[in-house]
Amino acid sequence: MIIKKYIVNDMKEAIIRAKYELGKDAVIISQRTVKVGKWYNLRKKKQLEVTVAVEENIVTKNNNINSIQNEYKETDMGQSIETDFIYEKASDIIKNKLVSYCDLYEIEDNKLTIEEKKNFLNLVLKNNCFEKKLELERINVFMGPTGVGKTTTIAKIAAKEHLVNKRNVGLVTMDTYRIGAVEQLKTYANILDAPFEVVNSPDEMAYKINKLKDCDMILIDTLGTSQRNKGKLIDIKDYLDAIEGEFNKYLVLSVSTDKDTIYSILDRYKLLNYDGLILTKFDEVTVLTNFWSIIENNTLPVQYFCFGQDVPDDIKDATLENLLDYIEENFTYA
């Protein structure tokens, strides 16, 4: 007998994963609630630990599924897959695996439902970057080029944490270069009745953070800078090196940026040792080139995706399910 445990958000996810990995004869034998996250985090996320079993001789479908997950075999792709608005910018590896998936489950590729598309991606892209998540630390830093929406993203997260999770949030900016940057974040702080601090030099960082010692969470806006400006990246690093204790660093990327520039940003910003990504401006693109570039090539967690200017509404957790639902409901093409 094969026994496997899954850590999942809900029973539906467990059933889907068990079905596609172990086959339709898999049986759920136990479930319990567990807390997932770092040991010192008092707000660890609750998830389900589901134990599933299947007889060892029931392996045919499982072997076929493993071949879809692990092997690349060139097949004749139907026109519907080549032009599907979700898959048209995927690599040929993904498209060919989709053909094999449709053959295995006897599905016509032009009749895939959104749920079947989700199931396929969860099958072939296990542990993909959209399913990985960081635990929000008490201190969280946001970095990225000018114009990607860092400040608005911070406002969305601050509003969500304050209004939904009832946290006392403090806001900090070190972006004193860009005209209006301080005033923009200060306006959001005033709306949320949140404490706000401006850091003018690395020497001030520890002092200004200490002024927010009563806050449950601190969100820090950095100077927006081109990935080609190594001097400013080093300046930001000096500020970050002055932060005491553990903190998360998020690189904010606009999916409307061209693919080569995104690769350049991901590479040059490694100087700042970012921990995860936030994707913005999904409402400004009509093709999913960067979605596929990131999901197929990036291993770091993608925490959120943003799709408009409304605070706090236009932001969601960047799970595959949320992304595909958004794409299905909102993408239109010329």
mmCIF file of C-alpha atoms in Angstrom:
data_model
loop_
_atom_site.group_PDB
_atom_site.id
_atom_site.type_symbol
_atom_site.label_atom_id
_atom_site.label_comp_id
_atom_site.label_asym_id
_atom_site.label_seq_id
_atom_site.Cartn_x
_atom_site.Cartn_y
_atom_site.Cartn_z
ATOM 1 C CA MET A 1 0.000 0.000 0.000
ATOM 2 C CA ILE A 2 1.206 3.502 -0.881
ATOM 3 C CA ILE A 3 0.543 6.148 1.785
ATOM 4 C CA LYS A 4 1.080 9.840 1.130
ATOM 5 C CA LYS A 5 0.477 13.018 3.131
ATOM 6 C CA TYR A 6 -0.545 16.368 1.659
ATOM 7 C CA ILE A 7 -0.433 19.801 3.293
ATOM 8 C CA VAL A 8 -3.289 21.685 1.606
ATOM 9 C CA ASN A 9 -5.586 24.662 2.014
ATOM 10 C CA ASP A 10 -8.777 22.625 1.877
ATOM 11 C CA MET A 11 -10.124 19.137 1.212
ATOM 12 C CA LYS A 12 -10.901 19.971 -2.419
ATOM 13 C CA GLU A 13 -7.223 20.567 -3.099
ATOM 14 C CA ALA A 14 -6.302 17.291 -1.379
ATOM 15 C CA ILE A 15 -8.784 15.316 -3.474
ATOM 16 C CA ILE A 16 -7.521 16.878 -6.725
ATOM 17 C CA ARG A 17 -3.879 16.174 -5.907
ATOM 18 C CA ALA A 18 -4.583 12.621 -4.737
ATOM 19 C CA LYS A 19 -6.685 11.864 -7.801
ATOM 20 C CA TYR A 20 -4.040 13.022 -10.253
ATOM 21 C CA GLU A 21 -1.040 11.569 -8.416
ATOM 22 C CA LEU A 22 -2.411 8.281 -7.071
ATOM 23 C CA GLY A 23 -5.450 7.667 -9.243
ATOM 24 C CA LYS A 24 -9.191 7.506 -8.668
ATOM 25 C CA ASP A 25 -8.885 4.589 -6.222
ATOM 26 C CA ALA A 26 -6.979 6.621 -3.627
ATOM 27 C CA VAL A 27 -8.732 6.765 -0.241
ATOM 28 C CA ILE A 28 -8.486 9.504 2.385
ATOM 29 C CA ILE A 29 -7.702 7.822 5.702
ATOM 30 C CA SER A 30 -7.196 10.813 7.998
ATOM 31 C CA GLN A 31 -7.094 14.590 8.221
ATOM 32 C CA ARG A 32 -6.008 17.095 10.823
ATOM 33 C CA THR A 33 -5.398 20.825 11.106
ATOM 34 C CA VAL A 34 -1.760 21.924 11.286
ATOM 35 C CA LYS A 35 -0.046 25.293 11.557
ATOM 36 C CA VAL A 36 2.487 26.056 8.832
ATOM 37 C CA GLY A 37 5.232 28.659 9.156
ATOM 38 C CA LYS A 38 8.294 29.601 11.110
ATOM 39 C CA TRP A 39 8.259 28.438 14.725
ATOM 40 C CA TYR A 40 8.425 31.941 16.159
ATOM 41 C CA ASN A 41 5.564 33.346 14.092
ATOM 42 C CA LEU A 42 2.488 33.612 16.294
ATOM 43 C CA ARG A 43 0.206 33.999 13.270
ATOM 44 C CA LYS A 44 1.180 30.795 11.493
ATOM 45 C CA LYS A 45 -1.222 29.797 8.729
ATOM 46 C CA LYS A 46 -3.646 26.951 9.458
ATOM 47 C CA GLN A 47 -3.771 24.216 6.812
ATOM 48 C CA LEU A 48 -4.982 20.651 6.482
ATOM 49 C CA GLU A 49 -2.705 17.621 6.669
ATOM 50 C CA VAL A 50 -4.513 14.907 4.717
ATOM 51 C CA THR A 51 -3.264 11.304 4.609
ATOM 52 C CA VAL A 52 -4.187 9.288 1.510
ATOM 53 C CA ALA A 53 -3.645 5.613 0.684
ATOM 54 C CA VAL A 54 -3.882 3.449 -2.435
ATOM 55 C CA GLU A 55 -3.111 -0.196 -3.165
ATOM 56 C CA GLU A 56 0.400 -0.544 -4.570
ATOM 57 C CA ASN A 57 -0.675 -2.555 -7.599
ATOM 58 C CA ILE A 58 -2.842 0.332 -8.867
ATOM 59 C CA VAL A 59 -0.024 2.075 -10.692
ATOM 60 C CA THR A 60 -0.974 2.376 -14.351
ATOM 61 C CA LYS A 61 -2.532 5.809 -14.241
ATOM 62 C CA ASN A 62 0.048 6.989 -11.743
ATOM 63 C CA ASN A 63 2.856 5.971 -14.121
ATOM 64 C CA ASN A 64 1.150 7.763 -16.990
ATOM 65 C CA ILE A 65 0.830 10.876 -14.871
ATOM 66 C CA ASN A 66 4.495 10.734 -13.882
ATOM 67 C CA SER A 67 5.395 10.614 -17.559
ATOM 68 C CA ILE A 68 3.392 13.803 -18.124
ATOM 69 C CA GLN A 69 5.099 15.484 -15.187
ATOM 70 C CA ASN A 70 8.647 14.475 -16.019
ATOM 71 C CA GLU A 71 9.018 13.729 -19.721
ATOM 72 C CA TYR A 72 8.958 15.929 -22.787
ATOM 73 C CA LYS A 73 7.639 14.213 -25.862
ATOM 74 C CA GLU A 74 6.879 16.201 -28.976
ATOM 75 C CA THR A 75 3.322 15.683 -30.198
ATOM 76 C CA ASP A 76 0.954 17.178 -32.730
ATOM 77 C CA MET A 77 -0.529 20.232 -31.069
ATOM 78 C CA GLY A 78 -4.037 21.168 -32.043
ATOM 79 C CA GLN A 79 -4.750 24.703 -33.211
ATOM 80 C CA SER A 80 -6.867 25.278 -30.119
ATOM 81 C CA ILE A 81 -3.871 24.852 -27.787
ATOM 82 C CA GLU A 82 -1.658 27.034 -29.975
ATOM 83 C CA THR A 83 -4.207 29.850 -29.816
ATOM 84 C CA ASP A 84 -5.648 29.338 -26.319
ATOM 85 C CA PHE A 85 -5.360 32.730 -24.593
ATOM 86 C CA ILE A 86 -3.902 31.146 -21.471
ATOM 87 C CA TYR A 87 -1.420 28.769 -23.133
ATOM 88 C CA GLU A 88 -0.456 30.625 -26.315
ATOM 89 C CA LYS A 89 2.718 32.071 -24.723
ATOM 90 C CA ALA A 90 3.692 28.904 -22.844
ATOM 91 C CA SER A 91 6.744 26.920 -23.932
ATOM 92 C CA ASP A 92 6.366 23.971 -26.300
ATOM 93 C CA ILE A 93 7.230 21.725 -23.343
ATOM 94 C CA ILE A 94 4.104 22.866 -21.491
ATOM 95 C CA LYS A 95 1.939 22.705 -24.624
ATOM 96 C CA ASN A 96 3.044 19.151 -25.439
ATOM 97 C CA LYS A 97 2.409 18.036 -21.879
ATOM 98 C CA LEU A 98 -1.074 19.529 -22.181
ATOM 99 C CA VAL A 99 -1.673 17.407 -25.295
ATOM 100 C CA SER A 100 -0.580 14.294 -23.365
ATOM 101 C CA TYR A 101 -2.829 15.281 -20.459
ATOM 102 C CA CYS A 102 -5.824 15.628 -22.770
ATOM 103 C CA ASP A 103 -5.062 12.252 -24.366
ATOM 104 C CA LEU A 104 -4.727 10.542 -20.976
ATOM 105 C CA TYR A 105 -8.020 11.872 -19.653
ATOM 106 C CA GLU A 106 -9.798 11.741 -23.024
ATOM 107 C CA ILE A 107 -10.537 15.468 -23.038
ATOM 108 C CA GLU A 108 -10.831 17.500 -26.233
ATOM 109 C CA ASP A 109 -8.215 20.226 -25.962
ATOM 110 C CA ASN A 110 -10.624 22.873 -27.250
ATOM 111 C CA LYS A 111 -13.107 22.020 -24.478
ATOM 112 C CA LEU A 112 -10.866 22.332 -21.429
ATOM 113 C CA THR A 113 -12.715 24.011 -18.586
ATOM 114 C CA ILE A 114 -10.936 26.487 -16.330
ATOM 115 C CA GLU A 115 -10.943 23.853 -13.568
ATOM 116 C CA GLU A 116 -9.233 21.347 -15.878
ATOM 117 C CA LYS A 117 -6.631 23.981 -16.793
ATOM 118 C CA LYS A 118 -5.945 24.560 -13.091
ATOM 119 C CA ASN A 119 -5.677 20.815 -12.466
ATOM 120 C CA PHE A 120 -3.254 20.411 -15.369
ATOM 121 C CA LEU A 121 -0.927 23.159 -14.122
ATOM 122 C CA ASN A 122 -1.019 21.861 -10.571
ATOM 123 C CA LEU A 123 -0.075 18.465 -11.971
ATOM 124 C CA VAL A 124 2.853 19.453 -14.217
ATOM 125 C CA LEU A 125 4.190 22.385 -12.184
ATOM 126 C CA LYS A 126 4.313 20.996 -8.669
ATOM 127 C CA ASN A 127 5.652 23.405 -6.063
ATOM 128 C CA ASN A 128 5.558 26.218 -8.599
ATOM 129 C CA CYS A 129 6.395 29.755 -7.526
ATOM 130 C CA PHE A 130 2.727 30.748 -7.218
ATOM 131 C CA GLU A 131 2.058 28.042 -4.643
ATOM 132 C CA LYS A 132 5.054 28.988 -2.480
ATOM 133 C CA LYS A 133 4.407 31.658 0.130
ATOM 134 C CA LEU A 134 6.439 33.589 2.656
ATOM 135 C CA GLU A 135 5.085 34.309 6.104
ATOM 136 C CA LEU A 136 4.754 38.089 6.412
ATOM 137 C CA GLU A 137 7.375 39.189 8.893
ATOM 138 C CA ARG A 138 6.889 42.054 11.310
ATOM 139 C CA ILE A 139 9.125 44.118 8.980
ATOM 140 C CA ASN A 140 8.636 43.889 5.218
ATOM 141 C CA VAL A 141 10.594 45.821 2.599
ATOM 142 C CA PHE A 142 9.415 46.530 -0.955
ATOM 143 C CA MET A 143 11.865 47.266 -3.775
ATOM 144 C CA GLY A 144 11.840 47.597 -7.534
ATOM 145 C CA PRO A 145 12.167 50.005 -10.457
ATOM 146 C CA THR A 146 10.342 53.323 -10.619
ATOM 147 C CA GLY A 147 6.761 53.074 -11.843
ATOM 148 C CA VAL A 148 6.012 49.432 -11.024
ATOM 149 C CA GLY A 149 3.489 50.391 -8.322
ATOM 150 C CA LYS A 150 5.431 49.787 -5.101
ATOM 151 C CA THR A 151 3.776 52.548 -3.085
ATOM 152 C CA THR A 152 0.243 51.622 -4.168
ATOM 153 C CA THR A 153 0.991 47.959 -3.454
ATOM 154 C CA ILE A 154 2.178 48.865 0.046
ATOM 155 C CA ALA A 155 -1.044 50.818 0.604
ATOM 156 C CA LYS A 156 -3.125 47.805 -0.481
ATOM 157 C CA ILE A 157 -1.287 45.437 1.845
ATOM 158 C CA ALA A 158 -1.432 47.942 4.712
ATOM 159 C CA ALA A 159 -5.178 48.419 4.245
ATOM 160 C CA LYS A 160 -5.791 44.664 4.069
ATOM 161 C CA GLU A 161 -3.743 43.968 7.197
ATOM 162 C CA HIS A 162 -5.356 46.847 9.098
ATOM 163 C CA LEU A 163 -8.982 46.409 8.024
ATOM 164 C CA VAL A 164 -9.202 42.628 7.607
ATOM 165 C CA ASN A 165 -6.565 41.230 9.957
ATOM 166 C CA LYS A 166 -6.902 44.036 12.528
ATOM 167 C CA ARG A 167 -3.168 44.660 12.717
ATOM 168 C CA ASN A 168 -1.590 47.930 13.784
ATOM 169 C CA VAL A 169 0.489 48.780 10.705
ATOM 170 C CA GLY A 170 3.297 51.329 10.489
ATOM 171 C CA LEU A 171 4.545 52.798 7.200
ATOM 172 C CA VAL A 172 8.105 53.909 6.424
ATOM 173 C CA THR A 173 9.608 55.460 3.298
ATOM 174 C CA MET A 174 13.206 55.995 2.298
ATOM 175 C CA ASP A 175 12.162 57.355 -1.125
ATOM 176 C CA THR A 176 12.985 61.024 -0.634
ATOM 177 C CA TYR A 177 14.242 61.439 -4.229
ATOM 178 C CA ARG A 178 11.033 61.134 -6.213
ATOM 179 C CA ILE A 179 8.779 64.200 -6.179
ATOM 180 C CA GLY A 180 5.588 63.459 -4.263
ATOM 181 C CA ALA A 181 6.678 60.001 -3.068
ATOM 182 C CA VAL A 182 6.676 60.943 0.618
ATOM 183 C CA GLU A 183 3.342 62.744 0.323
ATOM 184 C CA GLN A 184 1.732 59.802 -1.479
ATOM 185 C CA LEU A 185 2.571 57.269 1.242
ATOM 186 C CA LYS A 186 1.813 59.798 3.980
ATOM 187 C CA THR A 187 -1.665 60.280 2.478
ATOM 188 C CA TYR A 188 -2.327 56.552 2.668
ATOM 189 C CA ALA A 189 -1.031 56.533 6.259
ATOM 190 C CA ASN A 190 -3.421 59.335 7.201
ATOM 191 C CA ILE A 191 -6.373 57.500 5.644
ATOM 192 C CA LEU A 192 -5.545 54.376 7.665
ATOM 193 C CA ASP A 193 -4.651 56.398 10.757
ATOM 194 C CA ALA A 194 -1.291 54.596 10.641
ATOM 195 C CA PRO A 195 1.995 55.947 12.035
ATOM 196 C CA PHE A 196 4.384 57.140 9.331
ATOM 197 C CA GLU A 197 8.130 57.749 9.308
ATOM 198 C CA VAL A 198 10.614 59.115 6.749
ATOM 199 C CA VAL A 199 14.171 57.747 6.798
ATOM 200 C CA ASN A 200 16.718 60.147 5.299
ATOM 201 C CA SER A 201 19.879 58.092 5.844
ATOM 202 C CA PRO A 202 20.915 54.569 6.876
ATOM 203 C CA ASP A 203 21.946 55.960 10.265
ATOM 204 C CA GLU A 204 18.288 56.859 10.946
ATOM 205 C CA MET A 205 16.846 53.461 10.050
ATOM 206 C CA ALA A 206 17.075 51.664 13.402
ATOM 207 C CA TYR A 207 15.847 54.756 15.273
ATOM 208 C CA LYS A 208 12.807 55.269 13.011
ATOM 209 C CA ILE A 209 11.841 51.589 13.178
ATOM 210 C CA ASN A 210 12.150 51.694 16.959
ATOM 211 C CA LYS A 211 9.661 54.590 16.981
ATOM 212 C CA LEU A 212 7.162 52.081 15.550
ATOM 213 C CA LYS A 213 7.811 49.483 18.242
ATOM 214 C CA ASP A 214 4.110 49.270 19.091
ATOM 215 C CA CYS A 215 3.189 48.270 15.513
ATOM 216 C CA ASP A 216 2.330 44.661 14.673
ATOM 217 C CA MET A 217 3.709 45.138 11.171
ATOM 218 C CA ILE A 218 5.988 47.651 9.439
ATOM 219 C CA LEU A 219 5.982 48.130 5.647
ATOM 220 C CA ILE A 220 8.978 49.949 4.146
ATOM 221 C CA ASP A 221 9.002 51.688 0.752
ATOM 222 C CA THR A 222 12.413 51.968 -0.927
ATOM 223 C CA LEU A 223 13.782 54.238 -3.594
ATOM 224 C CA GLY A 224 12.585 53.187 -7.047
ATOM 225 C CA THR A 225 15.639 52.743 -9.236
ATOM 226 C CA SER A 226 16.697 51.301 -12.552
ATOM 227 C CA GLN A 227 18.367 47.916 -12.388
ATOM 228 C CA ARG A 228 21.236 49.484 -14.357
ATOM 229 C CA ASN A 229 21.997 52.007 -11.589
ATOM 230 C CA LYS A 230 24.305 49.961 -9.391
ATOM 231 C CA GLY A 231 25.168 52.994 -7.254
ATOM 232 C CA LYS A 232 21.571 53.485 -6.117
ATOM 233 C CA LEU A 233 21.145 49.755 -5.548
ATOM 234 C CA ILE A 234 24.154 49.886 -3.239
ATOM 235 C CA ASP A 235 22.606 52.908 -1.482
ATOM 236 C CA ILE A 236 19.428 50.877 -0.848
ATOM 237 C CA LYS A 237 21.547 47.994 0.455
ATOM 238 C CA ASP A 238 23.138 50.357 2.992
ATOM 239 C CA TYR A 239 19.659 51.231 4.314
ATOM 240 C CA LEU A 240 18.645 47.567 4.476
ATOM 241 C CA ASP A 241 21.840 46.564 6.262
ATOM 242 C CA ALA A 242 20.849 48.984 9.035
ATOM 243 C CA ILE A 243 17.605 47.099 9.782
ATOM 244 C CA GLU A 244 17.921 44.941 12.873
ATOM 245 C CA GLY A 245 16.404 41.474 13.123
ATOM 246 C CA GLU A 246 14.701 39.368 10.456
ATOM 247 C CA PHE A 247 12.642 40.907 7.661
ATOM 248 C CA ASN A 248 11.270 40.006 4.232
ATOM 249 C CA LYS A 249 12.337 41.733 1.024
ATOM 250 C CA TYR A 250 9.888 41.732 -1.883
ATOM 251 C CA LEU A 251 10.857 42.652 -5.438
ATOM 252 C CA VAL A 252 7.890 44.321 -7.146
ATOM 253 C CA LEU A 253 7.656 43.701 -10.913
ATOM 254 C CA SER A 254 5.232 44.980 -13.518
ATOM 255 C CA VAL A 255 4.101 42.231 -15.894
ATOM 256 C CA SER A 256 3.683 44.926 -18.558
ATOM 257 C CA THR A 257 7.493 45.234 -18.701
ATOM 258 C CA ASP A 258 9.129 43.424 -21.618
ATOM 259 C CA LYS A 259 10.555 39.973 -20.901
ATOM 260 C CA ASP A 260 14.236 40.842 -21.416
ATOM 261 C CA THR A 261 13.974 43.787 -19.032
ATOM 262 C CA ILE A 262 12.294 41.592 -16.404
ATOM 263 C CA TYR A 263 15.170 39.111 -16.634
ATOM 264 C CA SER A 264 17.602 41.995 -16.231
ATOM 265 C CA ILE A 265 15.728 43.306 -13.158
ATOM 266 C CA LEU A 266 15.616 39.854 -11.564
ATOM 267 C CA ASP A 267 19.351 39.474 -12.112
ATOM 268 C CA ARG A 268 20.595 42.933 -11.054
ATOM 269 C CA TYR A 269 18.381 43.167 -7.968
ATOM 270 C CA LYS A 270 19.975 39.974 -6.628
ATOM 271 C CA LEU A 271 22.428 42.421 -5.067
ATOM 272 C CA LEU A 272 19.650 43.141 -2.531
ATOM 273 C CA ASN A 273 18.894 39.457 -1.838
ATOM 274 C CA TYR A 274 15.130 39.696 -2.318
ATOM 275 C CA ASP A 275 13.082 36.832 -0.837
ATOM 276 C CA GLY A 276 9.986 36.859 -3.042
ATOM 277 C CA LEU A 277 8.116 38.629 -5.821
ATOM 278 C CA ILE A 278 4.972 40.729 -6.186
ATOM 279 C CA LEU A 279 3.534 41.094 -9.710
ATOM 280 C CA THR A 280 1.639 44.254 -10.664
ATOM 281 C CA LYS A 281 -0.319 45.697 -13.586
ATOM 282 C CA PHE A 282 -2.058 42.551 -14.785
ATOM 283 C CA ASP A 283 -4.815 44.919 -15.919
ATOM 284 C CA GLU A 284 -2.422 46.497 -18.456
ATOM 285 C CA VAL A 285 -1.408 43.371 -20.414
ATOM 286 C CA THR A 286 -3.221 41.384 -23.070
ATOM 287 C CA VAL A 287 -0.889 38.393 -23.395
ATOM 288 C CA LEU A 288 0.664 36.207 -20.704
ATOM 289 C CA THR A 289 4.289 36.189 -21.855
ATOM 290 C CA ASN A 290 5.677 37.217 -18.471
ATOM 291 C CA PHE A 291 3.286 34.980 -16.527
ATOM 292 C CA TRP A 292 4.793 31.981 -18.310
ATOM 293 C CA SER A 293 8.374 33.292 -18.148
ATOM 294 C CA ILE A 294 8.074 33.621 -14.384
ATOM 295 C CA ILE A 295 6.215 30.386 -13.677
ATOM 296 C CA GLU A 296 8.612 28.330 -15.819
ATOM 297 C CA ASN A 297 11.890 29.964 -14.761
ATOM 298 C CA ASN A 298 11.511 31.503 -11.298
ATOM 299 C CA THR A 299 11.838 29.481 -8.093
ATOM 300 C CA LEU A 300 11.179 32.201 -5.506
ATOM 301 C CA PRO A 301 7.698 32.639 -3.999
ATOM 302 C CA VAL A 302 5.274 35.023 -5.727
ATOM 303 C CA GLN A 303 3.305 36.534 -2.866
ATOM 304 C CA TYR A 304 0.657 38.800 -4.461
ATOM 305 C CA PHE A 305 -0.569 39.974 -7.836
ATOM 306 C CA CYS A 306 -2.144 43.395 -8.492
ATOM 307 C CA PHE A 307 -4.536 44.475 -11.231
ATOM 308 C CA GLY A 308 -5.553 48.108 -10.750
ATOM 309 C CA GLN A 309 -5.282 51.232 -8.603
ATOM 310 C CA ASP A 310 -8.132 50.624 -6.134
ATOM 311 C CA VAL A 311 -6.956 50.326 -2.533
ATOM 312 C CA PRO A 312 -7.310 47.726 -1.065
ATOM 313 C CA ASP A 313 -9.401 45.803 -3.591
ATOM 314 C CA ASP A 314 -7.063 45.303 -6.548
ATOM 315 C CA ILE A 315 -4.687 42.812 -4.956
ATOM 316 C CA LYS A 316 -4.928 39.068 -4.315
ATOM 317 C CA ASP A 317 -2.765 36.240 -3.053
ATOM 318 C CA ALA A 318 -0.852 34.959 -6.077
ATOM 319 C CA THR A 319 -2.113 31.386 -6.133
ATOM 320 C CA LEU A 320 -2.579 29.628 -9.460
ATOM 321 C CA GLU A 321 -6.284 29.352 -8.744
ATOM 322 C CA ASN A 322 -6.658 33.100 -8.123
ATOM 323 C CA LEU A 323 -4.552 33.997 -11.149
ATOM 324 C CA LEU A 324 -6.363 31.704 -13.562
ATOM 325 C CA ASP A 325 -9.740 32.874 -12.277
ATOM 326 C CA TYR A 326 -8.658 36.484 -12.854
ATOM 327 C CA ILE A 327 -7.308 35.697 -16.331
ATOM 328 C CA GLU A 328 -10.452 33.805 -17.313
ATOM 329 C CA GLU A 329 -12.733 36.617 -16.138
ATOM 330 C CA ASN A 330 -10.804 39.704 -17.234
ATOM 331 C CA PHE A 331 -8.499 39.121 -20.177
ATOM 332 C CA THR A 332 -9.650 40.427 -23.508
ATOM 333 C CA TYR A 333 -7.660 40.306 -26.713
ATOM 334 C CA ALA A 334 -7.535 42.379 -29.842
#
